[in-house]
Amino acid sequence: MLMKLIVKKFGGSSVANAERVANVARIITDSYKAGNNVVVVVSAQGDTTDDLIAKAKEINPHASKREMDVLLSSGEQISMSLLAMAIEKMGYPVVSLTGWQAGFVTDSAHGIARIRRVETERIAAELARKNIVIVAGFQGINRYDDITTLGRGGSDTSAVAIAASLKADLCQIYTDVDGVYTADPRLVKNAVKLDEITFDEMLELASLGAQVLNNRSVEMAKKYNVEMEVLSSMEDKPGTIVKEVVKMEKMLVRGAARDNNVARISLVALPDRPGIAFRIFSLLASKKINVDIILQSIGRDGTKDISFTVAEDNGEEAVAVLREHLESLGGKDVLCDTNISKISVVGSGMQSNPGVAAKMFEALSDANINIQMISTSEIKISVLIDKADSERALNVVHDAFIPTAK
Ligand code: ASP
Ligand code: MG
């Protein structure tokens, strides 16, 4: 039998208490017993990271990012050792390694560090000794030998980085849901679990707020072509495979999502001449504010309006900087509306199939929901609507495309 190398990542809820740690130890040893090389990446137990952040705030709300990383990395060090102890108790050879012991070299952006490379000698040596290797996720070391962390939810990225560096056969991300759904099942009763989804679709859905996988981890998996599986640590059944190309099927749309974290900013009666859009979006870029949908009206009587959306938390800052420059821009007013929601459908199939937009708009029209703004990419269509309609809109749009399991 050909021996496989499998990377398994367990999220915080999967190792939240002693019973769950024992459950995870069983999943790992079952795979080892079956003849696989197993490398495990683990997150901090339950709410540990949040609790550590709260502890730090009590002592110093302005603690340096360096010291925050020293503190937060301890959460993963607890779970990796506990998990190793559970595996020891079952009689299997195991070793736990911190991020730096495991060779994670990152840049120096404390709190949001990027992995530069994984020096895999130590992991490889432990595997050669037939050890199960447990690695602390979310952390690494920079070139000054300081501890860094990768940003919230960063353990997914740790797992993909190890899988890429070791050329693993599979990277399994165990979590408290059993896979990726066509929509958030808490909002959409007809949502169904997907067998497969492409990296690009997953990236779109992840950035629209589907919280199953960390965005950076999917980016990295795409870059290095690491096949991922999202599955439950509580139930023994196949999850959702994330990969470059999935089998052709009838599904035009892979999923639908709602984003309530949106503010629409409108600049009214701007002069209709070259350079205006350039100035507006340079101002926003200088404040590091990301702009999503942009709409410019047709010029009339020498003036035009420009509207765009930003994340709701950036709304105030965007308005402030534009108000400050309103006079020199020559506009009349800056308006901000946060009572809106973005509904999107995502699917690689729409690239080669016309009519997806029409079908989406028809579903919304039948439900008497007004569309305020529209944006499209190759594999995504988004509309802005009234926030009050958002749950209904998500459901009608979802049901228009996704055949229900019934
Ligand atoms: N423990 C870290 C967090 O809660 C990293 C992770 O869970 O992936 O963000
Ligand atoms: Mg966590």
Tab-separated table of C-alpha atoms and ligand atoms in Angstrom:
chain	number	residue	atom	x	y	z
A	1	MET	CA	0.000	0.000	0.000
A	2	LEU	CA	1.221	3.456	-0.847
A	3	MET	CA	1.756	5.498	2.274
A	4	LYS	CA	0.005	8.819	2.290
A	5	LEU	CA	0.927	12.063	3.974
A	6	ILE	CA	-2.109	13.743	5.460
A	7	VAL	CA	-2.334	17.121	7.190
A	8	LYS	CA	-5.271	17.466	9.581
A	9	LYS	CA	-6.222	20.752	11.174
A	10	PHE	CA	-8.542	20.980	14.172
A	11	GLY	CA	-10.227	24.247	15.088
A	12	GLY	CA	-10.735	25.581	18.581
A	13	SER	CA	-14.213	24.124	19.080
A	14	SER	CA	-12.970	20.651	18.079
A	15	VAL	CA	-10.518	20.619	21.013
A	16	ALA	CA	-12.536	22.749	23.445
A	17	ASN	CA	-12.496	20.276	26.366
A	18	ALA	CA	-10.949	16.978	27.522
A	19	GLU	CA	-13.641	14.868	25.890
A	20	ARG	CA	-13.200	16.586	22.533
A	21	VAL	CA	-9.420	16.333	22.756
A	22	ALA	CA	-9.837	12.576	23.264
A	23	ASN	CA	-12.190	12.430	20.273
A	24	VAL	CA	-9.664	14.245	18.077
A	25	ALA	CA	-6.887	11.925	19.322
A	26	ARG	CA	-8.981	8.996	18.113
A	27	ILE	CA	-9.488	10.523	14.647
A	28	ILE	CA	-5.728	11.088	14.372
A	29	THR	CA	-4.666	7.652	15.582
A	30	ASP	CA	-7.234	5.935	13.326
A	31	SER	CA	-5.577	7.579	10.340
A	32	TYR	CA	-2.086	6.704	11.624
A	33	LYS	CA	-3.151	3.086	12.229
A	34	ALA	CA	-4.350	2.910	8.639
A	35	GLY	CA	-0.739	3.490	7.567
A	36	ASN	CA	-0.632	7.230	6.937
A	37	ASN	CA	1.970	9.796	7.902
A	38	VAL	CA	-0.026	12.307	9.916
A	39	VAL	CA	0.818	15.936	10.641
A	40	VAL	CA	-1.730	17.764	12.786
A	41	VAL	CA	-2.227	21.509	13.121
A	42	VAL	CA	-4.216	22.641	16.107
A	43	SER	CA	-5.877	25.906	17.198
A	44	ALA	CA	-6.267	27.199	20.735
A	45	GLN	CA	-9.059	25.559	22.736
A	46	GLY	CA	-12.524	27.122	22.510
A	47	ASP	CA	-12.486	30.845	23.312
A	48	THR	CA	-8.911	30.846	24.617
A	49	THR	CA	-7.650	33.462	22.164
A	50	ASP	CA	-10.505	35.857	23.001
A	51	ASP	CA	-9.900	35.276	26.710
A	52	LEU	CA	-6.207	36.048	26.329
A	53	ILE	CA	-7.004	39.260	24.474
A	54	ALA	CA	-9.362	40.265	27.312
A	55	LYS	CA	-6.661	39.491	29.884
A	56	ALA	CA	-4.187	41.698	28.057
A	57	LYS	CA	-6.682	44.576	27.875
A	58	GLU	CA	-7.082	44.466	31.668
A	59	ILE	CA	-3.384	45.047	32.100
A	60	ASN	CA	-2.542	47.264	29.149
A	61	PRO	CA	-5.065	48.187	26.448
A	62	HIS	CA	-2.173	49.502	24.344
A	63	ALA	CA	0.142	46.532	24.656
A	64	SER	CA	2.684	46.235	21.844
A	65	LYS	CA	1.881	43.848	19.039
A	66	ARG	CA	5.049	41.960	19.817
A	67	GLU	CA	3.943	41.155	23.357
A	68	MET	CA	0.412	40.350	22.148
A	69	ASP	CA	1.930	37.718	19.865
A	70	VAL	CA	3.935	36.225	22.740
A	71	LEU	CA	0.708	35.986	24.729
A	72	LEU	CA	-1.650	34.749	22.002
A	73	SER	CA	0.734	32.066	20.745
A	74	SER	CA	0.459	30.415	24.172
A	75	GLY	CA	-3.117	29.309	23.429
A	76	GLU	CA	-1.956	26.948	20.689
A	77	GLN	CA	0.927	25.724	22.830
A	78	ILE	CA	-1.596	24.542	25.425
A	79	SER	CA	-3.768	22.665	22.956
A	80	MET	CA	-0.856	21.033	21.099
A	81	SER	CA	0.611	19.576	24.292
A	82	LEU	CA	-2.756	18.387	25.632
A	83	LEU	CA	-3.506	16.696	22.337
A	84	ALA	CA	-0.077	15.032	22.330
A	85	MET	CA	-0.701	13.778	25.883
A	86	ALA	CA	-4.035	12.263	24.832
A	87	ILE	CA	-2.288	10.433	21.993
A	88	GLU	CA	0.535	9.262	24.307
A	89	LYS	CA	-2.075	7.801	26.599
A	90	MET	CA	-3.449	5.750	23.718
A	91	GLY	CA	0.018	4.302	23.225
A	92	TYR	CA	1.080	5.984	19.976
A	93	PRO	CA	4.368	7.777	19.270
A	94	VAL	CA	3.764	11.521	19.120
A	95	VAL	CA	5.625	14.805	19.389
A	96	SER	CA	4.257	18.356	19.615
A	97	LEU	CA	6.072	21.331	18.091
A	98	THR	CA	5.558	25.073	18.404
A	99	GLY	CA	5.394	27.109	15.201
A	100	TRP	CA	9.077	28.021	15.382
A	101	GLN	CA	10.177	24.472	16.193
A	102	ALA	CA	8.191	23.352	13.171
A	103	GLY	CA	10.062	25.825	10.967
A	104	PHE	CA	7.454	28.526	10.312
A	105	VAL	CA	9.356	31.603	9.170
A	106	THR	CA	7.194	34.707	8.757
A	107	ASP	CA	7.608	38.396	8.037
A	108	SER	CA	7.564	40.837	10.951
A	109	ALA	CA	3.981	42.114	10.722
A	110	HIS	CA	3.059	41.170	14.282
A	111	GLY	CA	-0.573	40.147	14.625
A	112	ILE	CA	-1.040	39.617	10.883
A	113	ALA	CA	2.230	38.037	9.792
A	114	ARG	CA	2.632	36.269	6.458
A	115	ILE	CA	4.389	32.950	6.172
A	116	ARG	CA	7.621	33.270	4.154
A	117	ARG	CA	8.512	29.598	4.183
A	118	VAL	CA	8.277	26.445	6.246
A	119	GLU	CA	11.629	24.802	6.948
A	120	THR	CA	10.391	21.251	7.147
A	121	GLU	CA	13.534	19.383	8.295
A	122	ARG	CA	12.321	18.879	11.853
A	123	ILE	CA	8.836	17.713	10.830
A	124	ALA	CA	10.348	15.381	8.222
A	125	ALA	CA	12.746	13.922	10.801
A	126	GLU	CA	9.901	13.284	13.236
A	127	LEU	CA	7.844	11.620	10.513
A	128	ALA	CA	10.839	9.443	9.616
A	129	ARG	CA	10.926	8.348	13.270
A	130	LYS	CA	7.306	7.285	12.795
A	131	ASN	CA	5.977	9.994	15.079
A	132	ILE	CA	2.597	11.618	14.784
A	133	VAL	CA	3.498	15.319	14.606
A	134	ILE	CA	1.321	17.946	16.286
A	135	VAL	CA	2.070	21.537	15.289
A	136	ALA	CA	0.764	24.715	16.908
A	137	GLY	CA	-1.181	26.693	14.314
A	138	PHE	CA	-1.397	30.482	13.925
A	139	GLN	CA	2.246	31.199	14.822
A	140	GLY	CA	5.779	31.451	13.559
A	141	ILE	CA	9.003	33.321	14.077
A	142	ASN	CA	10.474	36.298	12.240
A	143	ARG	CA	14.099	36.867	11.289
A	144	TYR	CA	14.821	38.519	14.616
A	145	ASP	CA	13.696	35.315	16.381
A	146	ASP	CA	10.563	37.008	17.693
A	147	ILE	CA	7.260	35.148	17.897
A	148	THR	CA	4.646	36.235	15.371
A	149	THR	CA	0.996	35.319	14.825
A	150	LEU	CA	-0.844	35.087	11.519
A	151	GLY	CA	-4.107	36.911	12.283
A	152	ARG	CA	-7.410	35.575	13.605
A	153	GLY	CA	-8.324	32.202	12.185
A	154	GLY	CA	-4.735	31.811	10.981
A	155	SER	CA	-4.405	28.110	11.814
A	156	ASP	CA	-6.106	27.202	8.539
A	157	THR	CA	-3.245	28.952	6.764
A	158	SER	CA	-0.673	27.114	8.894
A	159	ALA	CA	-2.214	23.820	7.803
A	160	VAL	CA	-2.199	24.708	4.113
A	161	ALA	CA	1.392	25.968	4.336
A	162	ILE	CA	2.566	22.677	5.856
A	163	ALA	CA	0.599	20.679	3.307
A	164	ALA	CA	2.149	22.706	0.480
A	165	SER	CA	5.697	22.462	1.867
A	166	LEU	CA	5.506	18.716	2.508
A	167	LYS	CA	3.565	18.087	-0.712
A	168	ALA	CA	0.904	16.340	1.344
A	169	ASP	CA	-1.736	14.242	-0.389
A	170	LEU	CA	-4.615	15.974	1.408
A	171	CYS	CA	-5.237	18.830	3.811
A	172	GLN	CA	-8.265	18.191	6.012
A	173	ILE	CA	-9.783	21.081	7.948
A	174	TYR	CA	-11.915	19.719	10.786
A	175	THR	CA	-14.467	22.079	12.265
A	176	ASP	CA	-17.867	22.195	13.953
A	177	VAL	CA	-19.860	22.191	10.712
A	178	ASP	CA	-19.865	19.274	8.294
A	179	GLY	CA	-18.819	21.195	5.207
A	180	VAL	CA	-19.448	24.204	2.996
A	181	TYR	CA	-23.112	24.978	2.293
A	182	THR	CA	-24.874	26.681	-0.604
A	183	ALA	CA	-25.840	29.392	1.906
A	184	ASP	CA	-25.684	29.895	5.650
A	185	PRO	CA	-28.042	27.156	6.915
A	186	ARG	CA	-29.032	29.356	9.856
A	187	LEU	CA	-30.561	31.831	7.391
A	188	VAL	CA	-31.647	29.641	4.487
A	189	LYS	CA	-33.694	26.571	5.254
A	190	ASN	CA	-33.135	24.991	1.830
A	191	ALA	CA	-29.333	25.306	1.984
A	192	VAL	CA	-27.545	22.077	1.075
A	193	LYS	CA	-24.034	20.839	1.694
A	194	LEU	CA	-21.709	20.893	-1.307
A	195	ASP	CA	-19.589	17.890	-2.254
A	196	GLU	CA	-17.095	20.107	-4.049
A	197	ILE	CA	-16.305	23.762	-4.640
A	198	THR	CA	-13.500	25.473	-6.579
A	199	PHE	CA	-10.822	27.625	-4.944
A	200	ASP	CA	-12.161	30.696	-6.748
A	201	GLU	CA	-15.730	30.109	-5.637
A	202	MET	CA	-14.585	29.476	-2.073
A	203	LEU	CA	-12.534	32.686	-2.123
A	204	GLU	CA	-15.560	34.701	-3.239
A	205	LEU	CA	-17.792	33.106	-0.624
A	206	ALA	CA	-15.167	33.497	2.108
A	207	SER	CA	-14.785	37.199	1.343
A	208	LEU	CA	-18.581	37.534	1.412
A	209	GLY	CA	-18.554	36.360	4.982
A	210	ALA	CA	-19.026	32.586	4.775
A	211	GLN	CA	-16.914	31.844	7.821
A	212	VAL	CA	-15.906	28.239	7.252
A	213	LEU	CA	-12.403	28.871	5.959
A	214	ASN	CA	-9.951	31.662	6.463
A	215	ASN	CA	-9.500	33.671	3.252
A	216	ARG	CA	-5.720	33.593	3.236
A	217	SER	CA	-5.700	29.828	3.578
A	218	VAL	CA	-7.774	29.452	0.410
A	219	GLU	CA	-5.527	31.904	-1.433
A	220	MET	CA	-2.521	29.848	-0.458
A	221	ALA	CA	-4.225	26.555	-1.286
A	222	LYS	CA	-4.989	27.922	-4.758
A	223	LYS	CA	-1.452	29.188	-5.263
A	224	TYR	CA	0.129	25.849	-4.362
A	225	ASN	CA	-2.761	23.712	-5.541
A	226	VAL	CA	-3.370	22.040	-2.186
A	227	GLU	CA	-6.596	20.079	-2.179
A	228	MET	CA	-8.583	20.782	0.990
A	229	GLU	CA	-11.450	19.018	2.673
A	230	VAL	CA	-13.719	20.805	5.155
A	231	LEU	CA	-15.343	18.279	7.481
A	232	SER	CA	-16.794	17.787	10.945
A	233	SER	CA	-14.774	16.481	13.882
A	234	MET	CA	-17.994	15.351	15.552
A	235	GLU	CA	-19.487	13.251	12.772
A	236	ASP	CA	-17.698	10.632	10.701
A	237	LYS	CA	-18.752	11.505	7.167
A	238	PRO	CA	-17.195	13.096	4.076
A	239	GLY	CA	-17.099	16.882	3.988
A	240	THR	CA	-16.670	19.374	1.139
A	241	ILE	CA	-13.630	19.178	-1.149
A	242	VAL	CA	-12.080	22.501	-2.220
A	243	LYS	CA	-9.935	22.273	-5.349
A	244	GLU	CA	-8.980	23.931	-8.642
A	245	VAL	CA	-11.563	22.363	-10.937
A	246	VAL	CA	-14.617	20.430	-9.918
A	247	LYS	CA	-16.617	18.076	-12.072
A	248	MET	CA	-18.962	19.670	-14.579
A	249	GLU	CA	-22.499	19.727	-13.418
A	250	LYS	CA	-25.750	21.531	-13.884
A	251	MET	CA	-25.122	23.888	-11.012
A	252	LEU	CA	-24.753	27.422	-12.395
A	253	VAL	CA	-24.496	28.879	-8.947
A	254	ARG	CA	-22.538	27.232	-6.162
A	255	GLY	CA	-23.695	29.427	-3.336
A	256	ALA	CA	-25.456	32.579	-2.204
A	257	ALA	CA	-24.366	34.941	0.537
A	258	ARG	CA	-25.508	37.995	2.417
A	259	ASP	CA	-23.247	40.738	3.675
A	260	ASN	CA	-24.761	43.226	6.125
A	261	ASN	CA	-21.487	44.972	6.783
A	262	VAL	CA	-21.942	47.510	3.995
A	263	ALA	CA	-22.193	51.295	3.826
A	264	ARG	CA	-23.040	53.199	0.646
A	265	ILE	CA	-21.440	56.581	0.223
A	266	SER	CA	-22.738	58.992	-2.416
A	267	LEU	CA	-21.087	62.150	-3.682
A	268	VAL	CA	-23.704	64.431	-5.158
A	269	ALA	CA	-23.350	66.921	-8.015
A	270	LEU	CA	-19.671	66.570	-8.741
A	271	PRO	CA	-18.247	68.448	-11.715
A	272	ASP	CA	-18.327	66.225	-14.801
A	273	ARG	CA	-14.684	66.424	-15.795
A	274	PRO	CA	-11.574	64.214	-15.883
A	275	GLY	CA	-9.654	63.448	-12.679
A	276	ILE	CA	-12.554	63.519	-10.223
A	277	ALA	CA	-12.840	59.756	-9.700
A	278	PHE	CA	-9.065	59.544	-9.507
A	279	ARG	CA	-8.974	62.085	-6.666
A	280	ILE	CA	-11.833	60.497	-4.714
A	281	PHE	CA	-10.449	56.994	-4.779
A	282	SER	CA	-6.894	58.151	-4.082
A	283	LEU	CA	-8.163	59.848	-0.927
A	284	LEU	CA	-9.825	56.613	0.166
A	285	ALA	CA	-6.766	54.539	-0.717
A	286	SER	CA	-4.552	56.853	1.338
A	287	LYS	CA	-6.746	55.956	4.326
A	288	LYS	CA	-6.476	52.258	3.373
A	289	ILE	CA	-10.221	52.054	2.855
A	290	ASN	CA	-11.275	49.256	0.519
A	291	VAL	CA	-13.945	50.141	-2.001
A	292	ASP	CA	-16.310	47.508	-3.346
A	293	ILE	CA	-19.100	48.458	-5.766
A	294	ILE	CA	-18.736	51.731	-7.686
A	295	LEU	CA	-21.447	53.465	-9.673
A	296	GLN	CA	-21.188	56.706	-11.623
A	297	SER	CA	-24.214	58.418	-13.093
A	298	ILE	CA	-24.297	59.852	-16.600
A	299	GLY	CA	-23.186	63.454	-16.656
A	300	ARG	CA	-26.021	65.965	-16.928
A	301	ASP	CA	-25.778	69.770	-16.929
A	302	GLY	CA	-22.054	69.445	-16.254
A	303	THR	CA	-22.476	67.415	-13.065
A	304	LYS	CA	-22.506	63.762	-12.104
A	305	ASP	CA	-22.955	61.622	-8.968
A	306	ILE	CA	-20.588	58.894	-7.800
A	307	SER	CA	-21.686	56.233	-5.317
A	308	PHE	CA	-19.669	53.385	-3.898
A	309	THR	CA	-19.741	50.927	-1.051
A	310	VAL	CA	-17.266	50.261	1.742
A	311	ALA	CA	-17.350	48.029	4.831
A	312	GLU	CA	-19.707	49.570	7.373
A	313	ASP	CA	-16.913	50.139	9.902
A	314	ASN	CA	-15.094	52.278	7.306
A	315	GLY	CA	-18.178	54.387	6.539
A	316	GLU	CA	-17.553	57.213	9.001
A	317	GLU	CA	-13.913	57.598	8.093
A	318	ALA	CA	-14.740	57.626	4.379
A	319	VAL	CA	-17.360	60.345	4.864
A	320	ALA	CA	-14.982	62.383	7.017
A	321	VAL	CA	-12.151	62.405	4.493
A	322	LEU	CA	-14.496	63.228	1.600
A	323	ARG	CA	-16.249	66.033	3.554
A	324	GLU	CA	-12.856	67.491	4.288
A	325	HIS	CA	-12.116	67.682	0.554
A	326	LEU	CA	-15.645	68.294	-0.717
A	327	GLU	CA	-15.058	71.912	-1.586
A	328	SER	CA	-11.934	71.285	-3.627
A	329	LEU	CA	-13.649	68.346	-5.338
A	330	GLY	CA	-16.442	70.734	-6.273
A	331	GLY	CA	-19.276	68.495	-5.056
A	332	LYS	CA	-22.466	69.477	-3.245
A	333	ASP	CA	-22.847	66.803	-0.574
A	334	VAL	CA	-21.640	63.466	0.837
A	335	LEU	CA	-24.330	61.005	1.916
A	336	CYS	CA	-23.921	57.735	3.795
A	337	ASP	CA	-26.478	54.943	4.035
A	338	THR	CA	-25.884	51.890	6.231
A	339	ASN	CA	-29.366	50.495	5.909
A	340	ILE	CA	-28.345	48.250	3.055
A	341	SER	CA	-27.268	44.720	2.451
A	342	LYS	CA	-25.368	42.970	-0.306
A	343	ILE	CA	-26.745	39.737	-1.710
A	344	SER	CA	-24.460	37.731	-3.993
A	345	VAL	CA	-24.510	34.554	-5.999
A	346	VAL	CA	-21.233	32.806	-6.838
A	347	GLY	CA	-20.510	30.094	-9.382
A	348	SER	CA	-17.876	29.251	-12.000
A	349	GLY	CA	-20.700	27.978	-14.196
A	350	MET	CA	-21.974	31.497	-14.903
A	351	GLN	CA	-18.857	32.270	-16.969
A	352	SER	CA	-20.174	30.258	-19.875
A	353	ASN	CA	-23.905	30.533	-19.270
A	354	PRO	CA	-25.877	33.676	-20.022
A	355	GLY	CA	-29.028	34.491	-18.111
A	356	VAL	CA	-27.804	34.113	-14.551
A	357	ALA	CA	-28.228	37.803	-13.814
A	358	ALA	CA	-31.688	37.840	-15.377
A	359	LYS	CA	-32.732	34.889	-13.266
A	360	MET	CA	-31.459	36.532	-10.099
A	361	PHE	CA	-33.253	39.802	-10.882
A	362	GLU	CA	-36.440	37.925	-11.723
A	363	ALA	CA	-36.413	36.205	-8.320
A	364	LEU	CA	-36.000	39.558	-6.607
A	365	SER	CA	-38.659	41.185	-8.752
A	366	ASP	CA	-41.150	38.388	-8.002
A	367	ALA	CA	-40.506	39.022	-4.322
A	368	ASN	CA	-41.024	42.761	-4.902
A	369	ILE	CA	-37.531	43.629	-3.706
A	370	ASN	CA	-35.929	46.711	-5.200
A	371	ILE	CA	-32.331	46.597	-6.452
A	372	GLN	CA	-30.274	49.704	-5.691
A	373	MET	CA	-26.896	48.821	-7.175
A	374	ILE	CA	-25.483	45.904	-9.165
A	375	SER	CA	-21.985	44.610	-9.671
A	376	THR	CA	-20.667	41.579	-11.490
A	377	SER	CA	-17.438	39.680	-11.891
A	378	GLU	CA	-16.747	36.567	-13.949
A	379	ILE	CA	-18.096	34.282	-11.258
A	380	LYS	CA	-20.177	36.560	-9.038
A	381	ILE	CA	-23.227	38.810	-9.202
A	382	SER	CA	-23.973	41.127	-6.306
A	383	VAL	CA	-26.905	43.438	-5.694
A	384	LEU	CA	-27.475	46.034	-3.022
A	385	ILE	CA	-30.876	46.048	-1.420
A	386	ASP	CA	-32.662	47.373	1.631
A	387	LYS	CA	-31.375	45.695	4.805
A	388	ALA	CA	-34.915	44.923	5.958
A	389	ASP	CA	-35.385	42.659	2.910
A	390	SER	CA	-32.064	40.878	3.185
A	391	GLU	CA	-33.061	37.535	4.662
A	392	ARG	CA	-36.001	37.188	2.284
A	393	ALA	CA	-33.814	38.181	-0.647
A	394	LEU	CA	-31.144	35.643	0.249
A	395	ASN	CA	-33.742	32.895	0.402
A	396	VAL	CA	-35.500	33.685	-2.890
A	397	VAL	CA	-32.230	34.096	-4.742
A	398	HIS	CA	-30.818	30.900	-3.264
A	399	ASP	CA	-33.938	28.899	-4.058
A	400	ALA	CA	-34.046	30.198	-7.624
A	401	PHE	CA	-30.710	28.531	-8.368
A	402	ILE	CA	-30.169	25.682	-5.949
A	403	PRO	CA	-32.210	22.536	-6.415
A	404	THR	CA	-33.357	21.492	-2.960
A	405	ALA	CA	-32.563	18.074	-1.549
A	406	LYS	CA	-36.242	17.123	-1.381
B	1	ASP	N1	-6.565	30.734	17.879
B	1	ASP	C1	-6.519	31.686	16.808
B	1	ASP	C2	-7.846	32.422	16.715
B	1	ASP	O1	-8.751	32.138	17.483
B	1	ASP	C3	-6.186	31.045	15.504
B	1	ASP	C4	-7.212	30.078	14.956
B	1	ASP	O2	-8.170	29.722	15.626
B	1	ASP	O3	-7.052	29.661	13.802
B	1	ASP	O4	-7.994	33.281	15.912
B	2	MG	MG	-9.900	30.062	17.578
